[in-house]
C-alpha cells in the first residue's frame, strides 16, 4: 500500500465521527523506486491532505519529522513528495481508525478494509 | 453456471482455483481488455495526462493493467482475497521484470556515457502504478471526499443486486455504494460502471450506453455517470466501431427491469419444487431409510394419504 492510497483512505465504521487519517502501524516497509513524473505529482498535489501525509510519514519513521509548508514548490520538494507518495510501500502492518480504534490489517501490501454488515 | 451471483458471496465464488482460471483464460483477458478500453473511452479523461482512477472490483488486475498502459494511476478494490493475491503476484512479477530490464539499460547507458548518477536513479525502473485494497463495495467506499478523477467497474456491480445473508439488503447496499461513490469522485468526474435508480437518487447524472444493441452476445451495457448535475459533457464518445450504435437512455430504469435487459431475456419466475410430499416421494424416502437400517413404519393404505379436512 502506498502512502498516496493511505492519504485517501478513510474509515467508515459505524460510530466514527472523523475516521481520518488512519494511523499506520507498519512492521514491514519497503521502498521501491519508480520513475519520477513531476506532472503526476503536481496533479495529485491539490488532492493531498498534507497534515495526514506528515502524520503518516511520522508513523512510519517513529520520529518527529520537520513540518514545513512550502508554497513555492520546487523540483526537490516534488521529488521528496514523489518518494513518499509512490515509492514507500507498507507491506505488513495495521491501519487503525482514529475514532473507534478498529484495526485494519495489511498483508502483502493489501490492506483489508472489509467491514461486517453490522459495522456500517 | 450462467449466474454465479446466485451461488453465494463473490469471495466464495472467486476462490483460489477460480482466480487462477480467470487469469489464465485468454478469452477472459481479451473481453476484460476490450471492455476496459471502451470504459476508458467513455470516461472522457483529459488526454496525455495521468489521472487517478478507482477500479471497483479489480479482480486480478486485468483492467488495471489497461489503465496502466494509458498512464493512469489506479487504486483497485475487490472483495476476493484470492483474486487480489493473483493481482499482487502479477504486479510484483512485472515490477521485477521491468526492473531488470531497466537496470541493464541503465548499465549500458552508464557504459556509453559517463553521466551523473542522479538521472540514472530517477528513471531507474517503472513500477506498477496500481495499488490494491481488500474491500466490500456494498459497505460504502472508504475514501476521503473528492479524491478520484474517475472510476471504472467492469462486471462487478451485478454482485450488489444479490444478498447472500439476511443482513445484506441489496437496495441499501446499492444506495450506500453509490452515495459513497458520488462523494469520493471529483467534480466533473465520470464513472463508467455497469445499474441505476439508486444512482440518480444520490445525485448522479448520466445514462446507459448500449454497444451492439442488436447482438445478443456482443451487447454490452455501460452505465455512464457524471458528477456535474447539469450534464455539461453529455456527449457519448466513439461511435466508431463498426455496427456499434450507442443508444443513450435517460436513467429512469428500475433495478429489476435492468436485470432483465442485461440478460436480454426475461428473468425466470421462481418455480416451486415439484414432487415434494407426494406418495411416490414418501414411499421412496421410506425405502431409503429402511435401507439405511432405520426403523420405519410399514407401508399401508394410509401412507401419504391426506388427513380429512377439519371442521
XYZ file of C-alpha atoms in Angstrom:
431
model
C 0.000 0.000 0.000
C 1.354 3.357 -0.988
C 1.148 6.419 1.174
C -0.810 8.016 -1.660
C -3.566 5.486 -1.153
C -3.302 5.915 2.575
C -3.815 9.632 2.130
C -7.206 8.959 0.559
C -8.312 6.151 2.831
C -10.914 6.890 5.418
C -12.587 4.570 7.846
C -16.357 4.494 7.790
C -17.041 2.163 10.660
C -20.302 2.937 12.378
C -19.799 5.420 15.184
C -16.803 7.272 13.743
C -17.235 10.986 13.532
C -13.986 11.524 11.711
C -12.266 8.391 10.521
C -9.351 10.244 9.050
C -6.400 9.961 8.930
C -5.854 6.308 9.679
C -2.883 5.600 11.888
C -0.230 3.339 10.394
C 1.440 0.636 12.397
C 3.937 -0.760 9.923
C 6.048 -3.786 10.633
C 7.442 -4.206 7.132
C 8.030 -1.194 4.961
C 9.671 -1.428 1.559
C 10.961 1.257 -0.760
C 10.596 0.581 -4.459
C 11.993 3.147 -6.823
C 9.762 4.277 -9.596
C 10.153 6.778 -12.359
C 9.616 10.329 -11.277
C 6.845 12.175 -13.047
C 6.606 15.703 -11.750
C 3.407 16.341 -13.702
C 1.749 13.463 -11.932
C 2.850 14.731 -8.542
C 1.634 18.214 -9.421
C -1.713 16.746 -10.414
C -2.057 14.833 -7.180
C -0.921 17.780 -5.069
C -4.244 19.636 -4.685
C -5.946 16.447 -3.539
C -3.430 15.658 -0.843
C -4.073 16.220 2.789
C -0.712 17.493 3.931
C -1.098 17.039 7.722
C -2.244 13.476 7.111
C 0.800 12.781 4.964
C 3.116 14.207 7.592
C 1.393 12.093 10.224
C 1.762 9.007 8.046
C 5.459 9.660 7.484
C 5.894 10.135 11.205
C 4.061 6.902 11.901
C 6.445 5.095 9.608
C 9.588 6.738 10.897
C 8.527 6.708 14.523
C 10.172 10.043 14.959
C 9.304 13.664 14.539
C 9.715 14.973 11.042
C 10.088 18.619 10.275
C 6.874 20.272 9.297
C 7.140 22.914 6.642
C 4.502 24.402 4.441
C 6.156 25.341 1.205
C 4.035 27.389 -1.063
C 6.505 27.639 -3.877
C 7.052 24.072 -4.962
C 10.494 23.356 -6.244
C 11.657 20.270 -8.058
C 13.361 18.887 -4.977
C 10.183 19.116 -2.934
C 8.290 17.343 -5.682
C 10.952 14.688 -5.693
C 10.635 14.176 -1.963
C 6.862 14.054 -2.231
C 7.079 11.550 -5.027
C 9.344 9.377 -2.954
C 6.918 9.285 -0.066
C 3.751 9.027 -2.112
C 4.752 6.479 -4.696
C 7.856 4.662 -3.541
C 7.187 3.881 0.077
C 5.090 0.742 0.418
C 3.686 -0.612 3.623
C 3.792 -4.363 3.154
C 2.878 -5.645 6.576
C 1.205 -3.855 9.422
C -2.028 -2.340 10.559
C -4.233 0.675 9.899
C -6.047 1.983 12.927
C -9.197 4.054 12.795
C -8.609 7.125 14.970
C -12.217 7.282 16.164
C -13.058 3.727 17.082
C -9.644 2.007 17.184
C -10.891 -0.534 14.672
C -7.809 -2.231 13.207
C -7.448 -2.962 9.529
C -4.614 -5.438 8.959
C -2.268 -5.039 5.988
C -0.916 -8.220 4.446
C 1.267 -8.484 1.352
C 0.751 -4.793 0.821
C -3.018 -5.178 0.610
C -4.999 -3.527 3.396
C -8.075 -5.409 4.476
C -10.831 -2.806 4.723
C -13.668 -5.331 4.902
C -16.388 -4.336 7.311
C -19.157 -6.581 8.556
C -22.667 -5.615 7.652
C -23.366 -4.610 11.263
C -20.334 -2.334 11.395
C -21.616 0.038 8.753
C -23.204 -21.890 -14.476
C -24.792 -18.897 -16.041
C -25.266 -16.742 -12.979
C -22.535 -17.178 -10.380
C -24.136 -14.366 -8.359
C -26.828 -16.764 -7.207
C -24.383 -19.242 -5.741
C -23.160 -17.113 -2.891
C -20.743 -14.421 -1.968
C -18.252 -13.151 -4.539
C -15.303 -14.028 -2.357
C -16.566 -17.603 -2.225
C -17.028 -17.854 -5.948
C -13.694 -16.315 -6.839
C -11.663 -18.736 -4.782
C -8.081 -19.567 -5.460
C -8.849 -22.012 -8.231
C -11.300 -19.725 -9.953
C -8.895 -16.825 -9.666
C -6.098 -18.714 -11.409
C -8.517 -19.897 -14.063
C -9.773 -16.387 -14.603
C -6.316 -15.075 -15.014
C -5.112 -17.716 -17.450
C -8.093 -17.653 -19.765
C -7.075 -15.672 -22.803
C -10.703 -15.156 -23.741
C -11.438 -13.613 -20.385
C -8.387 -11.389 -20.687
C -9.440 -10.204 -24.114
C -13.005 -9.491 -23.078
C -11.874 -7.613 -19.989
C -9.395 -5.624 -22.028
C -11.927 -4.647 -24.600
C -14.493 -3.548 -22.055
C -11.915 -1.593 -20.100
C -10.705 0.182 -23.220
C -14.258 1.183 -24.034
C -14.867 2.270 -20.443
C -11.769 4.465 -20.537
C -13.035 5.950 -23.761
C -16.382 6.695 -22.132
C -14.699 8.360 -19.187
C -13.553 11.294 -21.339
C -10.374 11.734 -19.344
C -8.096 14.532 -20.422
C -5.646 13.044 -22.952
C -1.929 12.757 -22.279
C -2.410 13.322 -18.607
C -2.238 10.881 -15.751
C -5.447 10.586 -13.795
C -6.250 8.902 -10.545
C -8.745 6.155 -11.311
C -10.597 3.927 -8.894
C -11.211 0.397 -10.100
C -14.048 -1.245 -8.195
C -13.991 -4.997 -8.439
C -10.499 -5.015 -9.907
C -10.158 -8.770 -9.525
C -6.832 -9.975 -10.797
C -5.956 -6.527 -12.070
C -6.704 -7.118 -15.746
C -8.472 -3.793 -16.091
C -5.802 -2.130 -14.012
C -3.213 -3.259 -16.492
C -5.053 -1.470 -19.272
C -5.325 1.654 -17.132
C -1.620 1.438 -16.528
C -0.914 1.280 -20.226
C -2.858 4.502 -20.596
C -0.614 6.065 -17.993
C -3.161 6.362 -15.222
C -2.579 5.773 -11.558
C -5.171 3.394 -10.187
C -6.385 2.037 -6.906
C -8.222 -1.257 -7.098
C -10.505 -2.803 -4.569
C -12.049 -6.227 -4.583
C -13.842 -8.477 -2.152
C -11.978 -11.624 -3.125
C -8.665 -12.031 -1.409
C -7.569 -14.739 -3.834
C -8.133 -12.539 -6.840
C -6.144 -9.770 -5.165
C -3.374 -12.217 -4.446
C -3.159 -13.053 -8.143
C -3.107 -9.361 -8.986
C -0.407 -8.751 -6.430
C 1.774 -11.536 -7.778
C 1.390 -10.262 -11.294
C 2.290 -6.733 -10.374
C 5.274 -7.963 -8.439
C 6.411 -10.011 -11.427
C 6.087 -7.173 -13.898
C 7.891 -4.906 -11.470
C 10.803 -7.299 -11.221
C 10.944 -7.870 -14.957
C 10.835 -4.221 -15.781
C 13.292 -3.523 -13.028
C 15.811 -5.953 -14.502
C 15.336 -4.600 -17.993
C 15.877 -1.081 -16.880
C 18.872 -1.994 -14.848
C 20.635 -3.418 -17.836
C 19.614 -0.394 -19.836
C 20.936 1.854 -17.152
C 24.175 -0.070 -17.089
C 24.525 0.224 -20.820
C 23.832 3.901 -20.537
C 26.484 4.207 -17.881
C 28.981 2.382 -20.054
C 28.263 4.610 -23.005
C 28.249 7.950 -21.315
C 29.690 8.896 -18.023
C 26.603 10.644 -16.857
C 25.814 11.607 -13.332
C 24.171 9.000 -11.177
C 21.199 11.109 -10.256
C 19.498 10.836 -13.591
C 20.007 7.104 -13.555
C 18.280 6.828 -10.261
C 15.423 8.915 -11.498
C 14.246 6.698 -14.284
C 15.573 3.500 -12.890
C 12.524 1.431 -13.456
C 8.831 1.551 -13.924
C 6.895 0.153 -11.054
C 3.276 -0.721 -11.373
C 1.140 2.341 -10.812
C -1.616 0.386 -9.147
C -2.411 -0.184 -5.550
C -4.711 -2.843 -4.146
C -7.222 -2.967 -1.361
C -9.417 -5.664 0.097
C -12.892 -4.246 0.456
C -16.590 -4.936 0.004
C -18.179 -2.218 -2.108
C -21.581 -2.817 -0.516
C -20.390 -1.313 2.735
C -19.501 2.014 1.180
C -16.160 3.090 -0.234
C -13.621 4.070 2.416
C -12.151 7.173 0.833
C -11.979 10.869 1.521
C -14.425 13.008 -0.480
C -13.418 14.314 -3.911
C -10.289 12.288 -4.435
C -10.659 10.338 -7.656
C -10.744 11.677 -11.180
C -12.713 8.750 -12.481
C -13.966 5.328 -11.626
C -14.343 2.139 -13.599
C -16.048 -1.046 -12.593
C -16.038 -3.934 -15.004
C -18.583 -6.699 -14.425
C -18.700 -6.303 -10.682
C -21.792 -4.302 -9.831
C -24.190 -7.152 -10.523
C -22.940 -8.726 -7.301
C -24.556 -5.884 -5.393
C -28.025 -6.907 -6.583
C -27.960 -10.159 -4.683
C -27.960 -10.679 -0.984
C -26.014 -13.560 0.461
C -27.132 -13.232 4.032
C -30.151 -11.856 5.798
C -28.161 -8.817 6.900
C -27.444 -7.782 3.321
C -30.198 -5.741 1.771
C -29.383 -5.156 -1.897
C -31.128 -1.818 -2.134
C -29.384 -0.480 0.936
C -26.045 -1.767 -0.303
C -26.577 -0.144 -3.687
C -27.500 3.187 -2.105
C -24.518 3.002 0.186
C -22.241 2.228 -2.700
C -23.487 4.958 -4.986
C -23.616 7.658 -2.345
C -20.052 6.941 -1.297
C -19.034 6.839 -4.956
C -20.645 10.211 -5.503
C -18.763 11.765 -2.650
C -15.341 10.390 -3.464
C -15.362 11.449 -7.103
C -14.093 14.845 -8.041
C -16.450 17.375 -9.500
C -16.990 16.719 -13.182
C -15.532 13.249 -12.822
C -17.072 10.353 -14.614
C -17.741 6.795 -13.662
C -18.238 4.059 -16.185
C -19.915 1.181 -14.448
C -22.259 -1.428 -15.499
C -27.424 -0.332 -12.667
C -29.322 2.925 -11.991
C -32.260 4.020 -9.942
C -30.139 4.333 -6.850
C -27.523 6.238 -8.773
C -29.826 9.071 -9.725
C -31.288 9.086 -6.246
C -27.943 10.170 -4.827
C -27.368 12.848 -7.431
C -25.538 11.398 -10.412
C -26.452 12.426 -13.881
C -25.935 10.224 -16.884
C -27.369 7.367 -18.804
C -26.889 3.940 -20.169
C -24.809 3.390 -23.244
C -25.544 0.213 -25.123
C -22.943 -1.050 -27.532
C -24.007 -3.512 -30.204
C -27.688 -3.427 -29.210
C -28.712 -5.869 -31.911
C -26.315 -8.603 -31.000
C -27.194 -10.997 -28.240
C -23.601 -11.878 -27.490
C -21.639 -8.710 -28.001
C -24.262 -6.480 -26.418
C -22.798 -4.540 -23.555
C -24.392 -2.075 -21.204
C -22.332 0.747 -19.808
C -23.758 2.986 -17.189
C -22.014 6.305 -17.508
C -22.400 8.560 -14.524
C -21.149 12.080 -14.306
C -20.879 14.186 -11.216
C -21.840 17.515 -12.760
C -25.569 17.507 -12.398
C -26.154 19.791 -15.334
C -24.623 17.187 -17.586
C -22.254 19.541 -19.395
C -20.186 16.827 -21.001
C -23.177 14.882 -22.107
C -21.993 13.548 -25.401
C -21.006 9.927 -25.783
C -17.642 9.365 -27.406
C -16.670 6.862 -30.027
C -19.473 5.616 -32.172
C -16.573 4.367 -34.240
C -16.669 0.596 -34.001
C -18.425 -0.980 -36.927
C -22.028 -1.652 -36.164
C -21.856 -0.018 -32.794
C -24.824 2.142 -32.213
C -24.759 3.954 -28.960
C -28.181 4.381 -27.589
C -28.486 6.701 -24.661
C -31.481 6.430 -22.435
C -32.254 8.628 -19.514
C -31.790 6.676 -16.385
C -35.277 6.171 -15.108
C -34.904 2.432 -15.286
C -35.663 0.334 -12.264
C -33.128 -2.069 -10.938
C -35.283 -5.116 -11.527
C -36.124 -4.116 -15.047
C -32.494 -3.524 -15.753
C -31.582 -7.020 -14.859
C -33.945 -8.313 -17.455
C -32.412 -6.042 -20.013
C -28.923 -7.116 -19.238
C -29.729 -10.739 -19.894
C -31.590 -9.804 -22.999
C -34.404 -12.039 -21.820
C -36.970 -12.162 -19.104
C -35.924 -13.389 -15.689
C -37.393 -16.790 -14.976
C -40.085 -16.878 -12.292
C -39.177 -18.818 -9.209
C -40.798 -22.225 -9.578
C -41.914 -24.334 -6.670
C -40.042 -27.601 -6.327
C -42.045 -30.370 -7.879
C -42.860 -33.707 -6.297
C -42.276 -32.920 -2.650
C -44.520 -34.860 -0.237
C -46.264 -36.866 -2.923
C -46.957 -40.536 -2.249
C -44.183 -41.538 -4.590
C -41.685 -39.357 -2.799
C -42.686 -40.576 0.653
C -42.510 -44.230 -0.327
C -39.111 -43.644 -1.859
C -37.882 -41.889 1.228
C -39.137 -44.656 3.497
C -37.407 -47.196 1.290
C -34.069 -45.403 1.514
C -34.411 -45.017 5.264
C -35.150 -48.712 5.534
C -32.040 -49.496 3.527
C -30.043 -47.452 5.982
C -31.320 -49.760 8.670
C -33.577 -47.277 10.346
C -36.849 -48.120 11.923
C -39.604 -47.148 9.537
C -43.359 -47.713 9.783
C -44.615 -50.251 7.243
C -46.319 -49.061 4.053
C -50.069 -49.261 4.370
C -53.040 -47.828 2.567
C -52.799 -44.846 4.888
C -49.283 -43.967 3.753
C -49.179 -40.430 2.337
C -52.928 -40.195 2.469
C -54.207 -36.751 3.192
C -55.841 -36.165 6.534
C -59.522 -35.409 6.472
C -60.335 -31.734 6.496
C -61.116 -30.336 9.884
C -64.296 -28.520 10.515
